Amino acid sequence: MTATDPLSKLKPLLDGLGGRTRRSVHLLTHWWVRTGLILLAVSVLLVPFYAATQYYLDQKYMSKQNAPPVTHVDATTAAAAEQMGKGLPAATAPVVLTYHDINTDNPSDYVVTPAAFDAQMAALEKAGYRSLTSEEFVNYLKGGPAPPRSVFITFDDGPKGLWVNADHILARHRMHGTVFLITSRVDDRPYYLSWREVGRMAGTGRWDFQAHTHDLHTREQTDAAGHRASALSHRLWLQDRNRLETRAEYQARLTADIRSNLNAFKSHDLPKPQLFAYPFGEATEHGNLPPGLTLQQLLYKNYLATMANESPDPLKPPVAASRRAAAERTVQRLEVVNSTTADELLSEVAQWTQTPPVASDPLTDPALWTRTDGSGQRGIDVFTEHRPFPGKDQRTAVAEYRALGSVDWTGYRVDATITGLGDGTNQAAVAVRNRSRDPVVINVSQGTATLQHGGRQAVVRKLAPKSSHTLSVTVRGATTTARVDGSTELSWTAKGITADGLTGGFGIRVGTDEPGAAPPAFSALHLSPLPQKTPAAADGLQTVAESALLTPDANWESAPGVRAPFEIKEGVITPLGRSALSVYGAYQPARTQDWTGYTVSGTISKLYDPRVKGAIRVKVGSPQAISVQVSHSRLEVLSGNADSQSLVDARELKAADSHDVSVTVTGRSTVISVDGKVQMTLPATGETGGVAYGAYRDTNRSSWPRLADLEVAPVAGG
């Protein structure tokens, strides 16, 4: 070919194509290419196998869920739900409920039907209750503020009825459940949940999981006679060795079980449990452990707190969720059984709700009294009528006011007028610090007053003989002081007991030494809180002008010494916590306790859902702290200390996804403005304290409300 031959122009191109083809063939011979092709082929072959395996496992380990029953709340329960909010705090310690199974095919007392469970959740929802996550409950136990009116709904053991029946009911009523798992029994079909169901439940955001032992939820032989008891709280009888376990053997067995329980949570990607529920609810069972060894001490090395079911004697520890329960690290739960109706549950929740110590005339509300004299009688007429007891052998009557809702009471005064004191053979008494570690009873007869503590007589005073005496009993800190007729004083100060161990409510007693004689009567009774003492000033107090609320390292605390779950960025406070339903943070509470004469303002946004709320709190640390809470179209103002807040007033707002909130605090008043308009002015009596932010939502699928442009500035002459 000549240089001008057309084929000569194609030769370089053909040579190039051939080279690339050869290079491509060469590349195909590289090991990594061959490996990739092999893996691709294998994956194509394995996909159907994987899908078939997953289908098989779902069939075996994923039970079909039942549709929830038709919700039915009868008129009586609906009326009770609407009324129960009156007189109860809007924010207080949560009431802890415990269920076992939710099912239709088990006649056990511990199995609640789906229809009954749905009616109970509907009643709680109608009464304004929300349910807590474990994270929120733990935050309260660590010292965080009391949440909005709430219950902590727990389920023991982990039966599959929770997935099959309870899940959709919780979803319908926007409630949350916590399951205490026996981890060795997960996948033990057909009764218990599977790990696949546990994972699916955790993924919904409606459930979280805590500890109920790995494999110690059994009763085993504990002595040579063959008696059986809890394998957790007892040393076992070793039949082959004809003896009890040694202390070391028991500790090793318990430690191994705890380790297995924690490892099961970890291996299934569940958060480490912080709460432990006793098998059979037997927190008070002492077992046969040797002196100096307590089950609680072993458990507290791994869990923040333990949970017990209702005690046979509700007036003895453990106690309902409260500051005392948090300090003692054991919480009593209200057990719900298959005979519990929705209105009965509401009534019991109301009785268990922690309330402040105030009542102008408690004798006019007999439903709030519990007879504790063993007579089996109800009502308090026997304390007011000055008539012989109805039973011929009865000589004493005893009753306690708000028996389950007064666990944390201190700083209160009981005033009573006692009449019908005869010739010295009958007497009446006021008991305070009930169910504490040092209960005190002031007993009055015609001519004598005595003070007893812990069942022992400590102080005796002679009185001018009269058929009627007035009695005033003051409880503050460790000291109990009683005055009879305004002059005769009896006093006792407990020693060696922490403040948490001395709290408790009050009761009354009447008795006679002669059968058939009439006991005295209480003609007047009054309960009132004592004025709060101003806390001692802390070192390094900060002035309002020195505050720096929005710096990234600003010190906001959710509990004493615990950093609040806030992200502060570009002038915005954003709550954190994927599973939490409420968060709270106070700005340097120890350094701002004497603040007054200031205005705090900010914009609360992302209020898309009416059930999402943000709150600016002022006078934090004061017993009359104010919480200004806004949602999409509503303003609610609450007042009270960190453990008990009551609703002061509520107003409708123009619907908006954000609201500007401003609160001015002086010694004389608290002025609340929303969106530039003054909504209300509340009187003040010189209370002081700093600021805080709280955010609430009823499902973790809702966004957190954010607080932007938060400022606090001094008010001249405030």
XYZ file of C-alpha atoms in Angstrom:
718
model
C 0.000 0.000 0.000
C 1.123 3.484 -0.686
C 1.099 6.264 1.832
C -2.065 7.494 0.223
C -3.824 4.150 0.504
C -7.028 4.606 2.640
C -6.304 1.401 4.501
C -3.133 2.917 5.808
C -5.196 5.425 7.749
C -7.248 2.643 9.369
C -4.307 0.559 10.505
C -3.390 2.644 13.588
C -7.032 2.658 14.633
C -7.358 -1.104 14.272
C -4.116 -1.614 16.089
C -5.456 0.590 18.936
C -8.677 -1.364 19.167
C -6.803 -4.584 19.229
C -4.557 -3.252 21.979
C -7.463 -2.229 24.117
C -9.098 -5.594 23.542
C -5.949 -7.335 24.575
C -5.645 -5.090 27.642
C -9.281 -5.834 28.517
C -8.658 -9.543 28.277
C -5.557 -9.076 30.370
C -7.523 -7.167 33.009
C -10.030 -9.992 33.209
C -7.212 -12.216 34.254
C -6.456 -10.028 37.337
C -7.346 -11.798 40.613
C -9.462 -8.995 41.982
C -11.617 -8.887 38.917
C -12.106 -12.616 38.984
C -12.936 -12.456 42.685
C -15.477 -9.698 42.117
C -17.208 -11.629 39.382
C -17.308 -14.751 41.534
C -18.780 -12.800 44.448
C -21.356 -11.233 42.165
C -22.382 -14.647 40.904
C -22.545 -16.061 44.433
C -24.628 -13.121 45.681
C -27.090 -13.611 42.835
C -27.401 -17.241 43.852
C -27.672 -16.418 47.580
C -30.333 -13.689 47.404
C -33.222 -16.132 46.999
C -31.742 -18.327 49.743
C -31.393 -15.322 52.070
C -34.935 -14.198 51.341
C -36.234 -17.698 51.999
C -34.279 -17.855 55.277
C -35.655 -14.527 56.440
C -39.148 -15.629 55.525
C -38.682 -18.840 57.513
C -37.312 -16.978 60.560
C -40.154 -14.445 60.410
C -42.655 -17.269 60.281
C -41.014 -18.951 63.264
C -40.057 -15.948 65.399
C -42.453 -13.152 64.374
C -45.978 -13.662 65.646
C -48.849 -12.123 63.759
C -50.214 -9.054 65.506
C -53.885 -8.823 66.369
C -55.952 -5.776 65.538
C -56.731 -3.730 68.656
C -60.243 -4.040 70.083
C -62.818 -1.326 69.686
C -62.145 1.252 72.366
C -64.915 1.490 74.910
C -64.854 3.828 77.885
C -68.133 3.779 79.792
C -69.757 6.944 81.082
C -68.657 6.318 84.680
C -65.025 5.941 83.702
C -65.165 8.922 81.337
C -66.547 11.107 84.128
C -63.904 9.837 86.538
C -61.179 10.589 83.996
C -62.417 14.148 83.549
C -62.609 14.720 87.307
C -59.402 13.099 88.475
C -57.240 15.975 87.309
C -58.867 18.301 89.798
C -56.825 18.528 92.945
C -53.883 16.555 91.532
C -50.621 18.259 90.587
C -49.961 18.837 86.900
C -46.386 17.652 87.399
C -45.347 15.216 90.107
C -43.575 11.890 90.614
C -44.819 9.336 88.069
C -46.956 6.410 89.185
C -45.356 3.119 88.123
C -47.746 0.463 86.791
C -46.825 -3.162 86.261
C -48.529 -5.666 83.985
C -47.566 -9.168 82.966
C -49.300 -10.539 79.867
C -51.919 -8.943 77.601
C -53.886 -11.836 76.156
C -57.241 -13.534 75.789
C -56.411 -17.215 76.206
C -55.064 -17.323 79.756
C -57.303 -17.248 82.864
C -54.458 -16.241 85.204
C -55.040 -13.271 87.496
C -51.916 -11.709 86.010
C -53.189 -11.698 82.417
C -55.173 -8.624 81.349
C -57.357 -8.895 78.268
C -56.658 -6.611 75.291
C -60.098 -5.020 75.720
C -59.425 -4.205 79.390
C -55.932 -2.926 78.613
C -57.261 -0.714 75.834
C -59.944 0.724 78.130
C -57.311 1.437 80.798
C -55.011 3.224 78.343
C -57.961 5.191 76.961
C -58.980 6.250 80.470
C -55.447 7.382 81.345
C -55.218 9.285 78.074
C -58.558 10.980 78.712
C -57.405 11.927 82.213
C -54.425 13.762 80.716
C -51.726 11.215 81.507
C -48.736 10.459 79.339
C -46.313 7.577 79.689
C -42.572 7.768 80.283
C -39.629 6.075 78.675
C -37.043 4.392 80.884
C -34.689 7.273 80.119
C -37.164 9.809 81.491
C -37.906 7.729 84.574
C -34.205 7.264 85.278
C -33.681 11.006 84.878
C -36.280 11.605 87.593
C -34.586 9.064 89.882
C -31.277 10.857 89.357
C -32.771 14.095 90.655
C -34.365 15.616 87.564
C -37.632 17.540 87.959
C -40.939 15.761 88.163
C -42.341 15.174 84.661
C -45.804 16.246 83.509
C -48.608 14.115 84.904
C -47.425 10.679 83.896
C -47.279 6.949 84.433
C -44.375 4.587 83.841
C -45.943 1.487 82.253
C -43.932 -1.666 82.851
C -44.398 -5.323 81.866
C -42.635 -8.225 83.568
C -41.192 -11.395 81.994
C -41.586 -10.592 78.278
C -44.516 -12.698 76.999
C -45.268 -12.486 73.284
C -48.742 -11.085 74.054
C -47.023 -7.702 74.347
C -46.110 -7.811 70.654
C -49.276 -9.576 69.515
C -51.830 -7.545 71.476
C -50.370 -4.614 73.434
C -48.266 -2.946 70.743
C -51.121 -1.610 68.617
C -53.008 -0.493 71.731
C -50.043 1.558 72.942
C -49.719 3.045 69.448
C -53.402 4.002 69.391
C -53.141 5.906 72.675
C -49.636 7.253 72.066
C -48.269 5.472 75.108
C -44.886 3.896 75.818
C -44.095 0.550 77.437
C -41.048 -0.860 79.235
C -40.482 -4.620 79.314
C -38.400 -6.324 82.011
C -36.925 -9.306 80.168
C -35.908 -12.713 81.505
C -33.212 -12.917 78.867
C -32.751 -16.697 78.978
C -36.401 -17.149 78.012
C -36.415 -14.901 74.974
C -37.011 -17.183 71.934
C -38.603 -19.754 74.264
C -41.700 -20.282 72.160
C -44.614 -20.219 72.135
C -45.100 -18.118 75.307
C -42.217 -15.643 75.283
C -41.112 -12.947 72.884
C -38.444 -13.726 70.325
C -35.351 -11.601 69.833
C -36.712 -10.644 66.412
C -39.884 -9.345 68.039
C -37.865 -7.534 70.697
C -35.829 -5.845 67.953
C -38.954 -4.885 66.015
C -40.577 -3.493 69.170
C -37.496 -1.432 70.020
C -37.506 -0.072 66.474
C -41.038 1.312 66.824
C -39.939 3.736 69.553
C -42.883 2.578 71.697
C -40.878 0.111 73.756
C -37.676 -0.174 75.693
C -36.267 -3.047 77.715
C -34.842 -3.552 81.207
C -33.592 -6.455 83.352
C -35.551 -9.237 85.097
C -32.606 -11.673 85.584
C -31.108 -13.976 82.972
C -32.187 -17.299 84.456
C -33.052 -16.743 88.139
C -36.795 -16.222 87.815
C -37.431 -19.568 89.503
C -38.190 -21.037 92.903
C -35.677 -23.599 94.068
C -35.023 -25.717 97.170
C -33.521 -23.568 99.917
C -33.233 -25.917 102.909
C -32.990 -29.572 103.848
C -36.766 -29.743 104.457
C -37.448 -29.060 100.775
C -38.919 -25.552 101.049
C -38.708 -23.611 97.803
C -38.170 -19.876 97.388
C -36.745 -17.307 94.989
C -33.426 -18.450 93.501
C -32.377 -14.807 93.325
C -32.763 -13.846 96.977
C -31.822 -17.166 98.586
C -28.843 -19.417 98.870
C -29.771 -22.777 97.353
C -29.670 -26.154 99.043
C -27.017 -28.278 97.358
C -28.596 -31.726 97.492
C -25.480 -33.630 96.461
C -23.435 -31.925 99.201
C -26.181 -31.827 101.826
C -25.624 -28.125 102.613
C -26.467 -24.578 101.647
C -24.429 -22.613 99.177
C -21.600 -20.715 100.749
C -21.528 -16.948 100.649
C -18.923 -17.080 97.874
C -20.920 -19.629 95.838
C -24.079 -17.516 96.075
C -22.249 -14.353 95.026
C -20.599 -16.133 92.101
C -23.952 -17.522 90.912
C -25.663 -14.131 91.126
C -22.742 -12.319 89.474
C -22.724 -14.825 86.597
C -26.449 -14.336 86.048
C -26.119 -10.537 85.991
C -23.228 -10.820 83.533
C -25.265 -13.084 81.248
C -28.199 -10.688 81.432
C -26.074 -7.685 80.472
C -24.321 -9.613 77.694
C -27.677 -10.620 76.200
C -28.695 -6.965 75.963
C -25.375 -6.010 74.414
C -25.327 -8.840 71.864
C -28.782 -7.830 70.615
C -27.923 -4.135 70.299
C -30.156 -3.029 73.166
C -29.073 -0.234 75.528
C -27.596 -1.400 78.829
C -30.435 -1.829 81.337
C -30.450 0.577 84.274
C -33.461 -0.833 86.117
C -33.950 -4.288 87.605
C -37.306 -5.870 88.513
C -37.275 -8.505 91.248
C -38.670 -11.918 90.271
C -42.123 -12.369 91.790
C -41.900 -8.715 92.945
C -40.241 -9.846 96.183
C -38.050 -6.901 97.093
C -38.792 -7.284 100.805
C -37.961 -10.994 100.928
C -34.805 -11.209 103.043
C -34.076 -14.799 102.159
C -31.428 -16.884 103.904
C -28.387 -14.804 103.089
C -25.671 -14.622 105.746
C -25.335 -11.491 107.916
C -23.681 -8.566 106.194
C -24.624 -9.689 102.675
C -27.584 -8.006 100.982
C -29.011 -8.703 97.577
C -29.551 -4.984 97.042
C -25.859 -4.202 97.411
C -24.996 -6.763 94.745
C -27.648 -5.445 92.362
C -26.748 -1.794 92.860
C -23.289 -2.442 91.436
C -24.917 -2.884 88.027
C -28.334 -1.214 88.111
C -29.412 2.271 89.172
C -32.606 1.130 90.910
C -34.777 -1.904 91.527
C -38.512 -2.349 91.074
C -40.924 -4.245 93.328
C -44.603 -4.980 92.997
C -47.215 -3.893 95.513
C -46.233 -4.878 99.020
C -48.687 -6.932 101.085
C -48.487 -4.033 103.545
C -48.636 -0.824 101.464
C -47.658 1.242 104.498
C -44.165 -0.255 104.679
C -41.202 0.070 102.291
C -40.677 -0.145 99.408
C -42.539 3.042 98.591
C -44.022 4.467 95.420
C -41.889 6.529 93.041
C -40.727 9.561 94.991
C -37.561 11.251 96.179
C -37.418 8.800 99.059
C -37.747 5.828 96.695
C -35.005 7.318 94.525
C -32.733 7.661 97.555
C -33.482 4.103 98.680
C -33.143 2.887 95.087
C -36.192 0.632 95.303
C -39.509 1.656 93.747
C -42.883 0.118 94.481
C -45.158 -0.517 91.498
C -48.939 -0.629 91.287
C -49.808 -4.091 89.974
C -52.665 -4.318 87.469
C -54.519 -7.645 87.309
C -57.337 -9.021 85.180
C -60.018 -7.872 87.624
C -58.840 -4.232 87.594
C -61.387 -2.059 85.816
C -60.490 1.192 84.097
C -62.172 3.357 86.727
C -60.523 1.339 89.522
C -57.161 1.948 87.877
C -57.845 5.696 87.744
C -58.792 5.677 91.421
C -55.635 3.788 92.397
C -53.406 6.034 90.283
C -54.950 9.063 92.004
C -54.229 7.525 95.431
C -50.610 6.806 94.480
C -50.011 10.284 93.050
C -47.615 12.327 95.196
C -49.285 15.563 96.342
C -48.148 18.583 98.382
C -49.076 18.697 102.105
C -52.071 21.008 102.035
C -55.755 20.453 102.942
C -58.076 22.958 104.584
C -60.370 20.294 106.038
C -59.248 16.729 105.261
C -62.078 15.275 107.337
C -64.543 16.284 104.614
C -62.991 13.913 102.046
C -63.216 10.356 103.434
C -62.105 8.828 100.116
C -58.568 10.090 100.776
C -58.261 8.196 104.066
C -57.033 4.624 104.533
C -58.043 2.643 107.625
C -54.967 0.880 108.989
C -56.345 -0.556 112.240
C -57.036 -4.041 110.899
C -60.791 -3.676 111.419
C -61.560 -4.012 107.731
C -63.776 -0.942 108.023
C -63.866 2.074 105.742
C -64.802 5.657 106.362
C -63.811 8.071 109.108
C -67.106 8.663 110.930
C -65.690 6.860 113.954
C -63.157 9.713 114.342
C -65.748 12.492 114.353
C -68.920 11.159 116.017
C -67.806 10.501 119.643
C -69.780 7.273 119.726
C -68.789 3.759 120.865
C -66.994 1.636 118.301
C -69.269 -0.533 116.127
C -67.464 -3.741 117.137
C -67.812 -4.711 120.794
C -64.151 -5.740 121.030
C -62.717 -2.807 119.108
C -60.886 -0.259 121.235
C -58.772 1.603 118.659
C -59.300 3.162 115.244
C -56.425 4.333 113.028
C -56.479 6.031 109.632
C -53.895 7.665 107.390
C -54.470 10.612 105.066
C -53.265 10.121 101.468
C -51.422 7.019 102.626
C -49.599 6.386 99.337
C -49.298 9.968 98.089
C -47.430 11.529 101.013
C -44.087 9.707 100.825
C -41.970 12.865 100.470
C -43.818 15.130 102.890
C -41.791 17.326 105.168
C -42.147 20.965 106.115
C -45.805 20.726 107.141
C -48.067 21.383 110.109
C -51.145 19.541 111.364
C -53.621 21.452 113.572
C -56.340 19.520 115.382
C -59.064 20.102 117.939
C -59.884 17.025 120.021
C -63.114 16.840 122.017
C -64.855 14.260 124.170
C -61.856 13.433 126.348
C -63.503 11.792 129.349
C -62.002 10.673 132.622
C -58.581 9.812 131.241
C -59.460 6.380 129.873
C -59.786 7.526 126.283
C -57.277 9.303 124.075
C -56.573 10.607 120.585
C -53.365 11.013 118.618
C -51.830 12.594 115.537
C -49.111 10.491 113.867
C -46.567 12.110 111.541
C -43.678 10.878 109.380
C -45.730 7.770 108.617
C -43.783 4.909 107.027
C -40.503 6.724 107.648
C -37.531 5.308 109.512
C -38.604 7.227 112.624
C -42.405 7.716 112.798
C -43.639 10.021 115.579
C -46.972 9.852 117.419
C -48.345 12.604 119.684
C -50.946 11.143 122.037
C -53.337 13.337 124.065
C -55.660 12.312 126.898
C -57.565 14.468 129.387
C -54.496 15.309 131.468
C -51.425 13.917 129.681
C -49.555 14.348 126.384
C -46.887 11.901 125.216
C -44.521 11.792 122.259
C -43.525 8.395 120.894
C -40.978 7.722 118.180
C -40.256 4.360 116.642
C -42.820 2.825 118.983
C -41.008 4.059 122.106
C -42.200 6.724 124.562
C -39.740 9.630 124.527
C -41.451 12.695 126.078
C -44.288 12.992 128.623
C -46.011 16.228 129.677
C -48.795 16.812 132.191
C -51.760 18.884 131.000
C -54.413 20.865 132.805
C -57.242 18.278 132.803
C -59.809 19.244 130.152
C -62.319 17.422 127.995
C -61.002 19.268 124.926
C -57.473 20.099 123.771
C -55.956 21.696 120.696
C -52.906 20.052 119.195
C -50.449 21.515 116.665
C -47.688 19.284 115.235
C -44.891 20.738 113.077
C -42.616 18.577 110.927
C -39.476 20.158 109.522
C -36.217 18.406 108.702
C -35.305 15.977 111.474
C -37.319 17.778 114.166
C -40.927 17.181 115.194
C -42.480 19.742 117.548
C -45.923 19.471 119.141
C -47.804 22.084 121.158
C -50.891 21.333 123.204
C -53.251 24.229 123.900
C -50.646 26.582 122.435
C -48.242 26.243 125.377
C -47.160 22.751 126.415
C -44.360 21.657 124.085
C -43.068 18.204 123.174
C -40.161 17.887 120.728
C -38.016 15.179 119.177
C -35.061 15.366 116.776
C -34.096 12.187 114.939
C -30.423 11.291 114.889
C -28.375 9.239 112.484
C -31.064 9.104 109.783
C -30.799 10.891 106.451
C -33.420 13.460 105.501
C -34.842 11.124 102.832
C -35.526 8.512 105.512
C -37.614 10.901 107.626
C -40.275 11.999 105.162
C -43.861 10.837 105.339
C -47.470 11.873 105.830
C -49.830 11.977 108.799
C -52.682 10.042 110.320
C -55.080 10.160 113.259
C -55.992 7.710 116.016
C -58.713 7.431 118.639
C -59.007 4.831 121.368
C -60.515 3.905 124.689
C -59.393 1.647 127.521
C -62.907 0.600 128.451
C -65.053 -1.624 126.201
C -68.179 0.141 125.052
C -66.939 3.609 126.026
C -66.974 6.351 123.388
C -63.589 7.460 122.061
C -62.731 11.149 121.635
C -63.572 12.959 118.405
C -61.699 15.269 116.037
C -63.892 18.328 115.663
C -61.389 20.176 113.447
C -58.356 19.191 111.406
C -56.149 21.287 109.148
C -53.003 20.535 107.109
C -50.735 23.293 105.813
C -47.202 23.601 104.397
C -44.592 25.506 106.370
C -43.026 28.618 104.851
C -39.966 27.613 102.896
C -36.616 28.723 104.212
C -34.356 30.532 101.791
C -31.421 28.257 100.913
C -27.993 29.346 102.000
C -26.134 31.309 99.363
C -23.633 29.293 97.351
C -20.103 30.393 96.614
C -19.569 32.140 93.305
C -23.085 33.477 92.789
C -23.706 34.930 89.349
C -25.641 38.125 88.677
C -28.255 38.466 85.974
C -25.970 40.810 84.045
C -23.135 38.256 84.093
C -25.211 35.433 82.610
C -24.197 33.743 79.350
C -27.038 31.397 78.461
C -26.194 30.595 74.849
C -22.477 29.918 74.814
C -21.740 26.357 73.596
C -20.291 25.434 76.995
C -23.011 27.094 79.101
C -23.742 25.048 82.214
C -27.324 23.772 81.986
C -28.194 20.956 84.412
C -31.003 18.393 84.153
C -30.294 17.231 87.729
C -27.702 18.237 90.318
C -24.328 17.703 88.663
C -25.855 16.208 85.488
C -25.416 18.132 82.234
C -28.680 18.813 80.405
C -29.156 17.078 77.022
C -28.981 20.348 75.072
C -27.068 21.347 71.981
C -26.419 25.098 71.897
C -25.451 26.377 68.478
C -25.870 29.732 66.716
C -28.140 31.096 69.431
C -30.477 28.089 69.486
C -31.036 25.496 72.216
C -31.979 22.148 70.681
C -32.912 19.257 72.997
C -31.171 15.942 72.374
C -32.327 12.403 73.026
C -33.736 10.163 70.326
C -35.961 8.092 72.598
C -36.792 10.631 75.317
C -40.185 12.290 75.474
C -39.203 15.123 77.805
C -36.003 17.013 78.545
C -35.161 19.710 81.050
C -32.251 21.960 81.863
C -31.748 24.724 84.422
C -29.092 27.376 83.882
C -26.489 27.194 86.673
C -29.153 26.647 89.382
C -26.657 26.778 92.274
C -25.342 30.171 91.142
C -28.653 31.844 90.191
C -30.785 31.014 93.233
C -31.038 34.649 94.382
C -32.008 36.111 90.994
C -34.885 38.553 90.957
C -35.721 41.663 88.988
C -35.152 40.195 85.533
C -36.855 39.576 82.194
C -36.215 36.378 80.293
C -37.347 36.129 76.683
C -36.989 33.756 73.764
C -38.740 32.161 70.795
C -40.011 28.594 71.073
C -40.357 27.059 67.613
C -41.123 23.784 65.800
C -44.504 23.543 67.525
C -46.081 21.717 64.589
C -47.856 19.061 66.649
C -50.343 20.311 69.301
C -48.890 17.787 71.725
C -45.394 19.236 71.461
C -44.700 21.831 74.148
C -41.850 24.064 75.208
C -41.624 25.802 78.575
C -39.550 28.651 79.997
C -39.320 28.384 83.775
C -38.462 31.194 86.166
C -37.671 31.371 89.883
C -36.141 27.900 89.587
C -35.434 26.497 93.041
C -38.297 28.380 94.654
C -41.348 26.515 95.987
C -43.375 28.919 93.822
C -41.406 28.532 90.591
C -43.392 29.433 87.469
C -43.448 27.398 84.239
C -44.721 29.169 81.109
C -45.585 26.397 78.663
C -46.675 26.956 75.049
C -47.835 24.611 72.315
C -49.215 25.252 68.837
C -52.292 27.097 70.088
C -52.305 27.021 73.878
C -50.594 28.626 76.853
C -50.460 26.855 80.209
C -48.926 28.372 83.334
C -47.924 26.141 86.217
C -46.617 26.908 89.690
C -44.762 24.848 92.263
C -41.423 23.334 93.131
C -39.489 20.820 91.061
C -41.477 17.882 92.435
C -45.025 19.192 92.363
C -46.551 21.750 90.016
C -50.182 22.758 89.730
C -51.936 24.417 86.809
C -52.515 28.117 87.531
C -54.270 29.162 84.336
C -54.544 28.362 80.639
C -55.265 30.531 77.600
C -55.851 29.858 73.935
C -53.258 31.350 71.569
C -53.404 32.186 67.907
C -52.255 28.993 66.205
C -48.628 29.210 65.146
C -45.576 27.003 64.820
C -43.557 29.374 67.009
C -44.312 31.765 69.856
C -42.328 34.583 71.433
C -42.349 34.238 75.211
C -41.340 36.889 77.725
C -41.487 36.621 81.520
C -40.664 39.476 83.897
C -39.874 38.515 87.487
C -39.869 40.951 90.385
C -40.403 40.586 94.100
C -44.004 41.726 93.651
C -45.217 39.998 90.502
C -44.547 37.721 87.544
C -45.731 39.161 84.226
C -46.163 36.707 81.331
C -46.352 37.821 77.695
C -46.715 35.714 74.559
C -46.303 37.128 71.043
C -46.068 40.651 72.426
C -49.315 40.533 74.371
C -49.516 40.362 78.167
C -51.402 37.171 78.986
C -51.451 37.258 82.782
C -49.874 38.800 85.857
C -49.315 36.651 88.928
C -48.659 38.015 92.426
C -45.299 37.216 94.049
C -43.996 37.329 97.586
C -40.316 37.885 97.010
C -39.405 34.434 95.643
C -36.051 34.214 93.879
C -34.401 31.820 91.450
C -32.997 31.396 87.961
C -34.279 30.135 84.621
C -34.765 26.781 82.921
C -36.081 25.300 79.670
C -38.232 22.188 79.331
C -39.457 20.445 76.185
C -42.140 17.775 75.861
C -43.551 15.526 73.142
C -45.840 12.505 73.257
C -43.988 10.448 70.640
C -40.316 10.285 69.738
C -41.280 10.649 66.087
C -42.130 14.302 66.735
C -39.418 16.943 66.477
C -38.208 18.646 69.633
C -39.313 22.264 70.133
C -36.307 24.610 70.018
C -35.578 27.749 71.999
C -33.937 30.580 70.075
C -32.679 34.058 70.961
C -32.874 33.401 74.687
C -31.973 36.501 76.690
C -32.145 37.523 80.326
C -31.776 41.139 81.351
C -32.066 43.018 84.653
C -35.184 45.047 85.366
C -34.502 48.429 86.889
C -35.928 48.652 90.382
C -36.962 44.981 90.291
